[in-house]
mmCIF file of C-alpha atoms in Angstrom:
data_model
loop_
_atom_site.group_PDB
_atom_site.id
_atom_site.type_symbol
_atom_site.label_atom_id
_atom_site.label_comp_id
_atom_site.label_asym_id
_atom_site.label_seq_id
_atom_site.Cartn_x
_atom_site.Cartn_y
_atom_site.Cartn_z
ATOM 1 C CA MET W 126 31.286 12.496 -33.987
ATOM 2 C CA TYR W 127 30.753 10.742 -31.052
ATOM 3 C CA HIS W 128 27.808 12.743 -29.240
ATOM 4 C CA SER W 129 25.863 12.045 -31.937
ATOM 5 C CA TRP W 130 26.236 8.608 -31.513
ATOM 6 C CA LEU W 131 26.214 8.813 -27.590
ATOM 7 C CA ASP W 132 22.975 10.234 -28.113
ATOM 8 C CA ARG W 133 21.629 7.368 -30.800
ATOM 9 C CA TRP W 134 23.079 4.904 -28.317
ATOM 10 C CA ASP W 135 20.367 6.648 -24.795
ATOM 11 C CA GLU W 136 17.652 7.053 -28.084
ATOM 12 C CA ARG W 137 17.940 3.608 -28.061
ATOM 13 C CA ARG W 138 17.854 1.859 -24.843
ATOM 14 C CA ALA W 139 14.913 4.085 -24.271
ATOM 15 C CA ARG W 140 13.146 2.010 -27.052
ATOM 16 C CA ARG W 141 14.451 -0.949 -25.900
ATOM 17 C CA GLY W 142 12.954 0.820 -21.551
ATOM 18 C CA GLU W 143 9.746 0.929 -24.005
ATOM 19 C CA GLU W 144 9.682 -2.505 -24.206
ATOM 20 C CA GLY W 145 6.018 -4.094 -22.428
ATOM 21 C CA LYS W 146 5.127 -0.572 -21.267
ATOM 22 C CA LYS W 147 1.145 0.285 -22.042
ATOM 23 C CA THR W 148 -0.449 3.719 -21.927
ATOM 24 C CA THR W 149 -3.113 3.034 -19.073
ATOM 25 C CA ASP W 150 -5.896 5.429 -17.046
ATOM 26 C CA PHE W 151 -5.822 8.458 -15.237
ATOM 27 C CA ILE W 152 -7.376 7.850 -11.707
ATOM 28 C CA LEU W 153 -7.181 9.932 -9.380
ATOM 29 C CA ASP W 154 -7.439 7.915 -6.753
ATOM 30 C CA ALA W 155 -7.290 10.361 -3.774
ATOM 31 C CA ASP W 156 -7.145 7.747 -0.810
ATOM 32 C CA ARG W 157 -4.788 6.112 -1.401
ATOM 33 C CA ALA W 158 -2.118 9.251 -1.277
ATOM 34 C CA PHE W 159 -3.987 10.749 1.397
ATOM 35 C CA PRO W 160 -5.417 8.242 4.163
ATOM 36 C CA GLY W 161 -8.805 8.899 5.349
ATOM 37 C CA ALA W 162 -9.471 11.564 1.832
ATOM 38 C CA GLY W 163 -12.648 9.710 1.790
ATOM 39 C CA LYS W 164 -14.081 9.983 -2.304
ATOM 40 C CA ILE W 165 -12.492 13.045 -3.739
ATOM 41 C CA ALA W 166 -14.266 13.702 -7.576
ATOM 42 C CA SER W 167 -12.142 17.186 -8.686
ATOM 43 C CA ILE W 168 -8.573 17.786 -9.949
ATOM 44 C CA GLU W 169 -9.381 20.853 -7.387
ATOM 45 C CA GLU W 170 -10.382 18.843 -4.420
ATOM 46 C CA PHE W 171 -6.998 16.786 -4.544
ATOM 47 C CA CYS W 172 -4.573 19.627 -4.588
ATOM 48 C CA ALA W 173 -6.240 20.636 -2.384
ATOM 49 C CA LEU W 174 -5.347 17.258 -0.203
ATOM 50 C CA ALA W 175 -1.961 18.104 -1.840
ATOM 51 C CA ASP W 176 -1.510 21.990 -0.625
ATOM 52 C CA GLN W 177 -2.283 20.216 2.545
ATOM 53 C CA ALA W 178 0.849 17.439 2.484
ATOM 54 C CA VAL W 179 3.705 19.771 1.381
ATOM 55 C CA ALA W 180 2.288 21.993 4.670
ATOM 56 C CA ASN W 181 1.942 19.349 6.766
ATOM 57 C CA PRO W 182 5.792 18.565 7.948
ATOM 58 C CA ALA W 183 4.626 14.683 9.251
ATOM 59 C CA PHE W 184 3.806 13.703 5.804
ATOM 60 C CA PHE W 185 7.307 11.541 5.944
ATOM 61 C CA ASP W 186 7.365 10.616 8.628
ATOM 62 C CA GLU W 187 6.820 7.096 10.073
ATOM 63 C CA PRO W 188 3.427 5.678 11.703
ATOM 64 C CA SER W 189 3.741 5.774 15.518
ATOM 65 C CA ASP W 190 2.641 1.435 15.660
ATOM 66 C CA SER W 191 5.858 1.181 12.710
ATOM 67 C CA ASP W 192 5.771 -2.444 13.149
ATOM 68 C CA GLN W 193 9.741 -3.209 14.209
ATOM 69 C CA HIS W 194 10.525 -6.597 13.217
ATOM 70 C CA PHE W 195 13.479 -7.149 11.173
ATOM 71 C CA GLU W 196 15.112 -10.299 9.794
ATOM 72 C CA ARG W 197 18.605 -10.098 8.525
ATOM 73 C CA LYS W 198 19.628 -13.171 7.450
ATOM 74 C CA GLU W 199 23.152 -14.226 4.793
ATOM 75 C CA GLY W 200 23.833 -10.420 4.247
ATOM 76 C CA TRP W 201 20.087 -9.714 3.615
ATOM 77 C CA LEU W 202 17.366 -7.386 5.526
ATOM 78 C CA LYS W 203 13.909 -7.734 5.510
ATOM 79 C CA PHE W 204 11.160 -6.365 7.157
ATOM 80 C CA PRO W 205 7.230 -4.932 7.116
ATOM 81 C CA SER W 206 6.298 -1.601 5.408
ATOM 82 C CA ASP W 207 4.783 0.598 6.917
ATOM 83 C CA ILE W 208 2.286 0.909 4.082
ATOM 84 C CA ALA W 209 0.247 -1.576 3.209
ATOM 85 C CA THR W 210 -1.108 -2.315 -0.540
ATOM 86 C CA GLU W 211 -3.077 -5.154 -2.186
ATOM 87 C CA ILE W 212 0.168 -6.358 -4.109
ATOM 88 C CA ALA W 213 1.741 -8.521 -1.047
ATOM 89 C CA ALA W 214 4.931 -8.876 -1.864
ATOM 90 C CA ASN W 215 4.920 -4.920 -2.324
ATOM 91 C CA ASN W 216 4.401 -5.210 1.800
ATOM 92 C CA VAL W 217 7.896 -6.831 2.349
ATOM 93 C CA VAL W 218 11.215 -4.275 2.146
ATOM 94 C CA TRP W 219 14.322 -6.252 1.626
ATOM 95 C CA ALA W 220 17.110 -4.923 1.794
ATOM 96 C CA LYS W 221 21.070 -6.456 0.384
ATOM 97 C CA ILE W 222 23.582 -5.583 3.119
ATOM 98 C CA THR W 223 27.108 -5.112 2.125
ATOM 99 C CA GLU W 224 29.021 -4.749 5.160
ATOM 100 C CA SER W 225 32.512 -3.131 5.619
ATOM 101 C CA GLY W 226 32.829 -4.386 9.117
ATOM 102 C CA SER W 227 33.682 -0.028 9.946
ATOM 103 C CA PHE W 228 30.711 1.465 12.831
ATOM 104 C CA ASP W 229 31.728 4.913 11.131
ATOM 105 C CA GLN W 230 29.474 4.916 8.108
ATOM 106 C CA ALA W 231 26.805 3.104 6.095
ATOM 107 C CA MET W 232 25.547 4.595 3.355
ATOM 108 C CA VAL W 233 21.606 3.232 1.693
ATOM 109 C CA ILE W 234 21.165 3.981 -2.291
ATOM 110 C CA PHE W 235 17.736 4.068 -3.959
ATOM 111 C CA HIS W 236 18.019 2.754 -7.168
ATOM 112 C CA HIS W 237 16.402 4.480 -10.594
ATOM 113 C CA TRP W 238 12.869 3.535 -12.204
ATOM 114 C CA ASN W 239 12.014 0.111 -13.178
ATOM 115 C CA ALA W 240 15.662 -1.846 -12.637
ATOM 116 C CA SER W 241 15.920 -4.891 -12.633
ATOM 117 C CA ALA W 242 19.223 -5.723 -10.540
ATOM 118 C CA ARG W 243 21.012 -4.213 -7.539
ATOM 119 C CA ASN W 244 24.940 -3.453 -7.994
ATOM 120 C CA SER W 245 27.413 -5.770 -6.718
ATOM 121 C CA GLN W 246 29.926 -3.485 -7.893
ATOM 122 C CA ILE W 247 29.663 -0.095 -5.900
ATOM 123 C CA ALA W 248 28.572 -2.298 -3.525
ATOM 124 C CA ASN W 249 31.873 -3.780 -3.222
ATOM 125 C CA PHE W 250 33.676 -0.645 -4.559
ATOM 126 C CA PHE W 251 32.732 1.268 -1.188
ATOM 127 C CA SER W 252 32.396 -2.033 1.408
ATOM 128 C CA ARG W 253 36.747 -1.959 1.059
ATOM 129 C CA ARG W 254 36.669 1.746 1.811
ATOM 130 C CA GLY W 255 35.018 1.713 5.090
ATOM 131 C CA ILE W 256 31.301 2.317 4.363
ATOM 132 C CA THR W 257 28.817 -0.511 4.601
ATOM 133 C CA VAL W 258 26.302 -0.053 1.484
ATOM 134 C CA ALA W 259 22.587 -0.992 2.582
ATOM 135 C CA GLU W 260 20.621 -1.416 -1.300
ATOM 136 C CA ILE W 261 16.909 -1.214 -0.567
ATOM 137 C CA ALA W 262 13.889 -1.847 -3.102
ATOM 138 C CA MET W 263 12.120 0.799 -3.483
ATOM 139 C CA PRO W 264 8.227 -0.169 -4.351
ATOM 140 C CA TYR W 265 7.593 -2.587 -6.868
ATOM 141 C CA HIS W 266 10.643 -3.615 -7.428
ATOM 142 C CA PHE W 267 13.141 -6.673 -6.962
ATOM 143 C CA GLU W 268 11.592 -9.304 -4.731
ATOM 144 C CA ARG W 269 8.445 -6.674 -3.964
ATOM 145 C CA SER W 270 7.528 -6.943 -7.935
ATOM 146 C CA ARG W 271 3.953 -6.743 -8.369
ATOM 147 C CA PRO W 272 3.115 -10.714 -10.208
ATOM 148 C CA GLY W 273 2.807 -10.479 -13.770
ATOM 149 C CA SER W 274 3.965 -6.672 -14.104
ATOM 150 C CA VAL W 275 7.012 -6.111 -16.604
ATOM 151 C CA HIS W 276 8.054 -3.640 -15.228
ATOM 152 C CA ALA W 277 6.745 -0.732 -11.963
ATOM 153 C CA ASP W 278 4.307 0.626 -12.889
ATOM 154 C CA TYR W 279 2.371 1.403 -9.896
ATOM 155 C CA MET W 280 5.320 2.992 -8.619
ATOM 156 C CA LEU W 281 5.249 5.572 -11.122
ATOM 157 C CA SER W 282 2.075 6.485 -13.568
ATOM 158 C CA PRO W 283 -1.094 8.312 -14.749
ATOM 159 C CA ASN W 284 -3.350 6.889 -11.433
ATOM 160 C CA LEU W 285 -2.145 10.091 -9.030
ATOM 161 C CA GLY W 286 -3.029 9.009 -6.530
ATOM 162 C CA ARG W 287 -1.272 5.054 -6.337
ATOM 163 C CA THR W 288 1.941 7.317 -7.610
ATOM 164 C CA ILE W 289 2.265 9.439 -4.316
ATOM 165 C CA GLN W 290 1.186 6.458 -1.673
ATOM 166 C CA SER W 291 3.801 4.937 -4.018
ATOM 167 C CA ILE W 292 7.019 7.506 -3.157
ATOM 168 C CA ARG W 293 5.473 7.662 -0.235
ATOM 169 C CA GLN W 294 5.731 4.565 0.525
ATOM 170 C CA ALA W 295 9.957 4.189 -0.270
ATOM 171 C CA VAL W 296 10.172 7.085 1.732
ATOM 172 C CA LEU W 297 8.871 5.704 4.644
ATOM 173 C CA ASP W 298 10.539 2.303 4.181
ATOM 174 C CA GLY W 299 14.445 3.997 3.549
ATOM 175 C CA ARG W 300 13.973 6.419 7.239
ATOM 176 C CA LYS W 301 13.147 2.201 9.016
ATOM 177 C CA LEU W 302 16.256 1.006 7.380
ATOM 178 C CA ILE W 303 17.851 4.230 8.506
ATOM 179 C CA ARG W 304 16.239 3.710 11.732
ATOM 180 C CA TRP W 305 17.807 0.173 12.160
ATOM 181 C CA LEU W 306 21.204 1.281 10.393
ATOM 182 C CA LYS W 307 21.198 3.529 13.494
ATOM 183 C CA LYS W 308 20.136 0.878 16.753
ATOM 184 C CA GLU W 309 23.405 -1.341 14.547
ATOM 185 C CA GLY W 310 25.434 1.747 15.881
ATOM 186 C CA TYR W 311 26.775 3.372 12.720
ATOM 187 C CA ARG W 312 27.597 6.656 13.104
ATOM 188 C CA GLU W 313 26.953 8.385 9.887
ATOM 189 C CA ILE W 314 24.621 8.046 7.472
ATOM 190 C CA SER W 315 24.291 8.850 3.861
ATOM 191 C CA VAL W 316 22.311 8.366 1.234
ATOM 192 C CA VAL W 317 22.299 7.830 -2.570
ATOM 193 C CA GLY W 318 19.227 8.233 -5.541
ATOM 194 C CA MET W 319 19.266 7.755 -9.101
ATOM 195 C CA SER W 320 16.956 9.111 -11.380
ATOM 196 C CA LEU W 321 13.223 8.313 -9.804
ATOM 197 C CA GLY W 322 15.736 7.244 -6.756
ATOM 198 C CA SER W 323 16.878 10.806 -6.277
ATOM 199 C CA TRP W 324 13.022 11.765 -5.247
ATOM 200 C CA VAL W 325 13.601 9.444 -2.537
ATOM 201 C CA ALA W 326 16.466 10.163 -1.320
ATOM 202 C CA GLY W 327 16.188 13.996 -1.195
ATOM 203 C CA LEU W 328 12.830 13.580 -0.282
ATOM 204 C CA ILE W 329 14.121 11.304 3.139
ATOM 205 C CA ALA W 330 17.111 13.724 3.553
ATOM 206 C CA ALA W 331 15.322 16.786 3.937
ATOM 207 C CA ARG W 332 13.013 15.210 6.412
ATOM 208 C CA ASP W 333 15.521 12.628 8.427
ATOM 209 C CA GLN W 334 17.683 14.575 10.490
ATOM 210 C CA ALA W 335 19.991 11.060 10.968
ATOM 211 C CA VAL W 336 20.540 11.375 7.499
ATOM 212 C CA SER W 337 23.990 13.617 7.073
ATOM 213 C CA LYS W 338 25.139 13.746 3.280
ATOM 214 C CA ALA W 339 22.597 13.236 0.193
ATOM 215 C CA SER W 340 24.123 12.068 -3.232
ATOM 216 C CA LEU W 341 21.419 13.069 -6.353
ATOM 217 C CA PHE W 342 22.181 11.301 -9.545
ATOM 218 C CA LEU W 343 20.405 12.105 -11.936
ATOM 219 C CA THR W 344 17.731 14.545 -10.290
ATOM 220 C CA ALA W 345 15.062 17.594 -11.043
ATOM 221 C CA GLY W 346 12.606 19.130 -8.522
ATOM 222 C CA SER W 347 9.685 18.945 -10.274
ATOM 223 C CA LEU W 348 8.753 15.215 -10.761
ATOM 224 C CA ALA W 349 5.584 16.545 -12.643
ATOM 225 C CA ASP W 350 7.567 18.177 -15.495
ATOM 226 C CA MET W 351 10.312 14.921 -14.805
ATOM 227 C CA VAL W 352 7.096 13.136 -16.012
ATOM 228 C CA TRP W 353 5.976 16.069 -18.443
ATOM 229 C CA THR W 354 9.094 16.536 -20.698
ATOM 230 C CA GLY W 355 10.607 13.032 -19.943
ATOM 231 C CA ARG W 356 12.142 10.010 -22.831
ATOM 232 C CA ALA W 357 10.657 7.310 -20.857
ATOM 233 C CA THR W 358 7.883 8.889 -19.598
ATOM 234 C CA ARG W 359 6.133 9.481 -22.677
ATOM 235 C CA LEU W 360 3.463 6.756 -21.926
ATOM 236 C CA ILE W 361 2.209 8.757 -18.812
ATOM 237 C CA ARG W 362 2.241 11.741 -20.021
ATOM 238 C CA ASP W 363 -0.200 10.472 -23.599
ATOM 239 C CA SER W 364 -2.515 9.201 -20.109
ATOM 240 C CA LEU W 365 -2.524 12.311 -18.576
ATOM 241 C CA GLU W 366 -2.573 15.121 -21.100
ATOM 242 C CA PRO W 367 -6.337 14.529 -22.027
ATOM 243 C CA GLU W 368 -7.461 14.825 -18.325
ATOM 244 C CA ILE W 369 -5.218 17.441 -16.749
ATOM 245 C CA GLU W 370 -3.001 20.712 -17.738
ATOM 246 C CA LEU W 371 0.736 20.918 -16.423
ATOM 247 C CA SER W 372 0.472 23.542 -14.214
ATOM 248 C CA ASP W 373 -2.034 21.659 -12.417
ATOM 249 C CA LEU W 374 -0.266 18.227 -11.997
ATOM 250 C CA ARG W 375 2.463 20.072 -9.902
ATOM 251 C CA ARG W 376 -0.084 20.778 -7.214
ATOM 252 C CA ALA W 377 -0.935 16.882 -6.849
ATOM 253 C CA TRP W 378 2.293 16.199 -6.978
ATOM 254 C CA GLY W 379 3.486 18.723 -4.738
ATOM 255 C CA PRO W 380 4.191 16.929 -2.005
ATOM 256 C CA LEU W 381 6.895 15.123 -4.071
ATOM 257 C CA ASN W 382 8.448 18.482 -5.869
ATOM 258 C CA LEU W 383 11.809 18.692 -3.892
ATOM 259 C CA GLU W 384 12.000 22.421 -4.435
ATOM 260 C CA ASN W 385 9.519 22.842 -1.701
ATOM 261 C CA TYR W 386 11.795 21.234 0.489
ATOM 262 C CA ALA W 387 14.881 23.328 -0.329
ATOM 263 C CA HIS W 388 14.942 25.012 3.039
ATOM 264 C CA SER W 389 15.195 22.087 4.665
ATOM 265 C CA LEU W 390 18.166 20.400 2.169
ATOM 266 C CA ALA W 391 19.627 23.205 2.849
ATOM 267 C CA ARG W 392 19.630 22.639 6.527
ATOM 268 C CA PRO W 393 23.423 23.292 8.224
ATOM 269 C CA ASP W 394 24.452 19.119 9.183
ATOM 270 C CA LEU W 395 23.215 17.988 5.100
ATOM 271 C CA ASP W 396 26.288 17.718 2.792
ATOM 272 C CA LEU W 397 24.686 17.618 -0.455
ATOM 273 C CA HIS W 398 26.405 16.085 -3.640
ATOM 274 C CA VAL W 399 24.788 16.230 -6.914
ATOM 275 C CA VAL W 400 26.123 14.415 -10.985
ATOM 276 C CA LEU W 401 23.600 15.521 -13.955
ATOM 277 C CA ALA W 402 23.837 14.905 -17.798
ATOM 278 C CA LYS W 403 24.415 17.817 -20.254
ATOM 279 C CA ARG W 404 22.485 15.773 -22.726
ATOM 280 C CA ASP W 405 19.619 13.824 -20.746
ATOM 281 C CA LYS W 406 17.057 13.221 -22.193
ATOM 282 C CA VAL W 407 15.035 11.771 -19.242
ATOM 283 C CA VAL W 408 15.270 14.842 -16.370
ATOM 284 C CA LEU W 409 16.062 17.481 -18.534
ATOM 285 C CA PRO W 410 18.965 19.334 -18.372
ATOM 286 C CA ALA W 411 17.020 23.069 -17.511
ATOM 287 C CA LEU W 412 14.750 21.135 -14.543
ATOM 288 C CA SER W 413 17.812 19.750 -12.972
ATOM 289 C CA LYS W 414 19.156 24.010 -13.453
ATOM 290 C CA GLY W 415 15.911 25.078 -12.074
ATOM 291 C CA PHE W 416 16.155 23.078 -8.635
ATOM 292 C CA MET W 417 19.722 23.619 -8.398
ATOM 293 C CA GLN W 418 19.527 27.220 -8.208
ATOM 294 C CA ARG W 419 16.365 26.892 -5.602
ATOM 295 C CA LEU W 420 19.051 25.265 -4.180
ATOM 296 C CA LYS W 421 21.266 27.709 -3.940
ATOM 297 C CA HIS W 422 18.728 30.524 -3.147
ATOM 298 C CA ALA W 423 17.432 28.118 0.060
ATOM 299 C CA GLY W 424 21.183 28.839 1.272
ATOM 300 C CA ALA W 425 21.977 25.288 0.079
ATOM 301 C CA ARG W 426 25.850 24.693 -1.316
ATOM 302 C CA PRO W 427 25.865 21.608 -3.000
ATOM 303 C CA HIS W 428 29.124 19.890 -5.024
ATOM 304 C CA ILE W 429 27.799 19.826 -9.060
ATOM 305 C CA LEU W 430 29.450 17.136 -11.257
ATOM 306 C CA GLU W 431 27.412 17.590 -14.797
ATOM 307 C CA LEU W 432 29.173 15.760 -17.399
ATOM 308 C CA ASN W 433 28.309 15.223 -21.087
ATOM 309 C CA CYS W 434 26.805 12.262 -20.951
ATOM 310 C CA GLY W 435 23.276 11.518 -21.283
ATOM 311 C CA HIS W 436 21.081 10.018 -19.212
ATOM 312 C CA TYR W 437 21.877 6.042 -19.648
ATOM 313 C CA SER W 438 25.334 6.872 -21.129
ATOM 314 C CA LEU W 439 25.941 7.935 -17.686
ATOM 315 C CA GLY W 440 26.663 4.291 -16.825
ATOM 316 C CA MET W 441 29.125 3.495 -19.966
ATOM 317 C CA PRO W 442 32.579 5.391 -19.062
ATOM 318 C CA PRO W 443 34.103 7.374 -18.129
ATOM 319 C CA TYR W 444 31.631 8.819 -17.304
ATOM 320 C CA ILE W 445 30.524 6.612 -15.052
ATOM 321 C CA LEU W 446 34.142 6.368 -13.335
ATOM 322 C CA SER W 447 34.012 10.116 -13.149
ATOM 323 C CA ALA W 448 31.189 9.546 -11.394
ATOM 324 C CA GLY W 449 32.086 7.267 -8.666
ATOM 325 C CA LEU W 450 35.418 8.876 -7.898
ATOM 326 C CA SER W 451 33.288 11.993 -7.194
ATOM 327 C CA LEU W 452 31.065 10.157 -5.155
ATOM 328 C CA LYS W 453 33.919 8.777 -3.223
ATOM 329 C CA ARG W 454 35.652 12.145 -2.742
ATOM 330 C CA PHE W 455 32.380 13.498 -1.701
ATOM 331 C CA LEU W 456 31.306 11.121 1.289
ATOM 332 C CA SER W 457 35.089 11.063 2.337
ATOM 333 C CA CYS W 458 35.397 14.576 2.673
ATOM 334 C CA ALA W 459 34.579 16.556 6.017
ATOM 335 C CA GLY W 460 32.201 19.373 5.980
ATOM 336 C CA LYS W 461 31.041 21.353 3.177
ATOM 337 C CA PRO W 462 32.072 21.656 -0.111
ATOM 338 C CA ALA W 463 32.823 26.120 -1.587
ATOM 339 C CA LEU W 464 29.701 27.073 -3.574
ATOM 340 C CA ARG W 465 30.216 26.938 -7.240
ATOM 341 C CA SER W 466 28.226 28.753 -9.360
#
């Protein structure tokens, strides 16, 4: 009875999330995703470039001419993004820094798609326990929002190239913040990602040796499959489905598929923590399970917490309390947890 009510609550929350959204055109826009690609007219050509990006270990690396101008004032850090878009506000990265008074550990949080506010409760909880928290604004969110937009439609959309550009921008921004934290003297860096933010955190953890712990909430491997099957992305699928097969979308968004970096996520000096929702209609449990199996086959030993709730109801008691305590234990422990089946 309770779980039926919980499912209905999640559905009502999903409907509220659809307010103001609309279908937009399917566009390849390859030059955004792969600078210098020029005019690409076919899905096959786009997919060939995506295959090259997956094989390129430098695709998510910071450029050599990165602008290192950081401004810090009253708990905020501001710096230029290394990817320039036509939205001026999006080209400046903002992060809320909640200090702990210790340089032992810092945690960078990547929020979910269309987040409306940062979470001061989480930041204060961990800062009181000796972990400095940096809550970064992902592209087209918070201070970086596109003027006139009611949601972050430029970060995840049926524009294949812009979606890759936006996720790549989020990764480069996050890595730049991590460089700053290391220069400030923080010894251990953790990344935490929520839903879409888990893809960003996962890509960073796979590529950045400075990250020693990664916690992925409501995650899976294939972003293409999540968008195609998820409750929150129906309008994006409506635009994609007449134009592209799911198999081609998987290839086109291959650079964003965490399964393609499973061996990097299984590196010996990275600890993984995953929180999943058994009743999730946004990131389907089957997709999450497949990703966990891929990680284990690659040699990773993730600590997995599965809760009997939905995507949105994870934010409700008692589930959020269980997830928070699990994250606290993970960040506090040393070494890799035992492999779970």
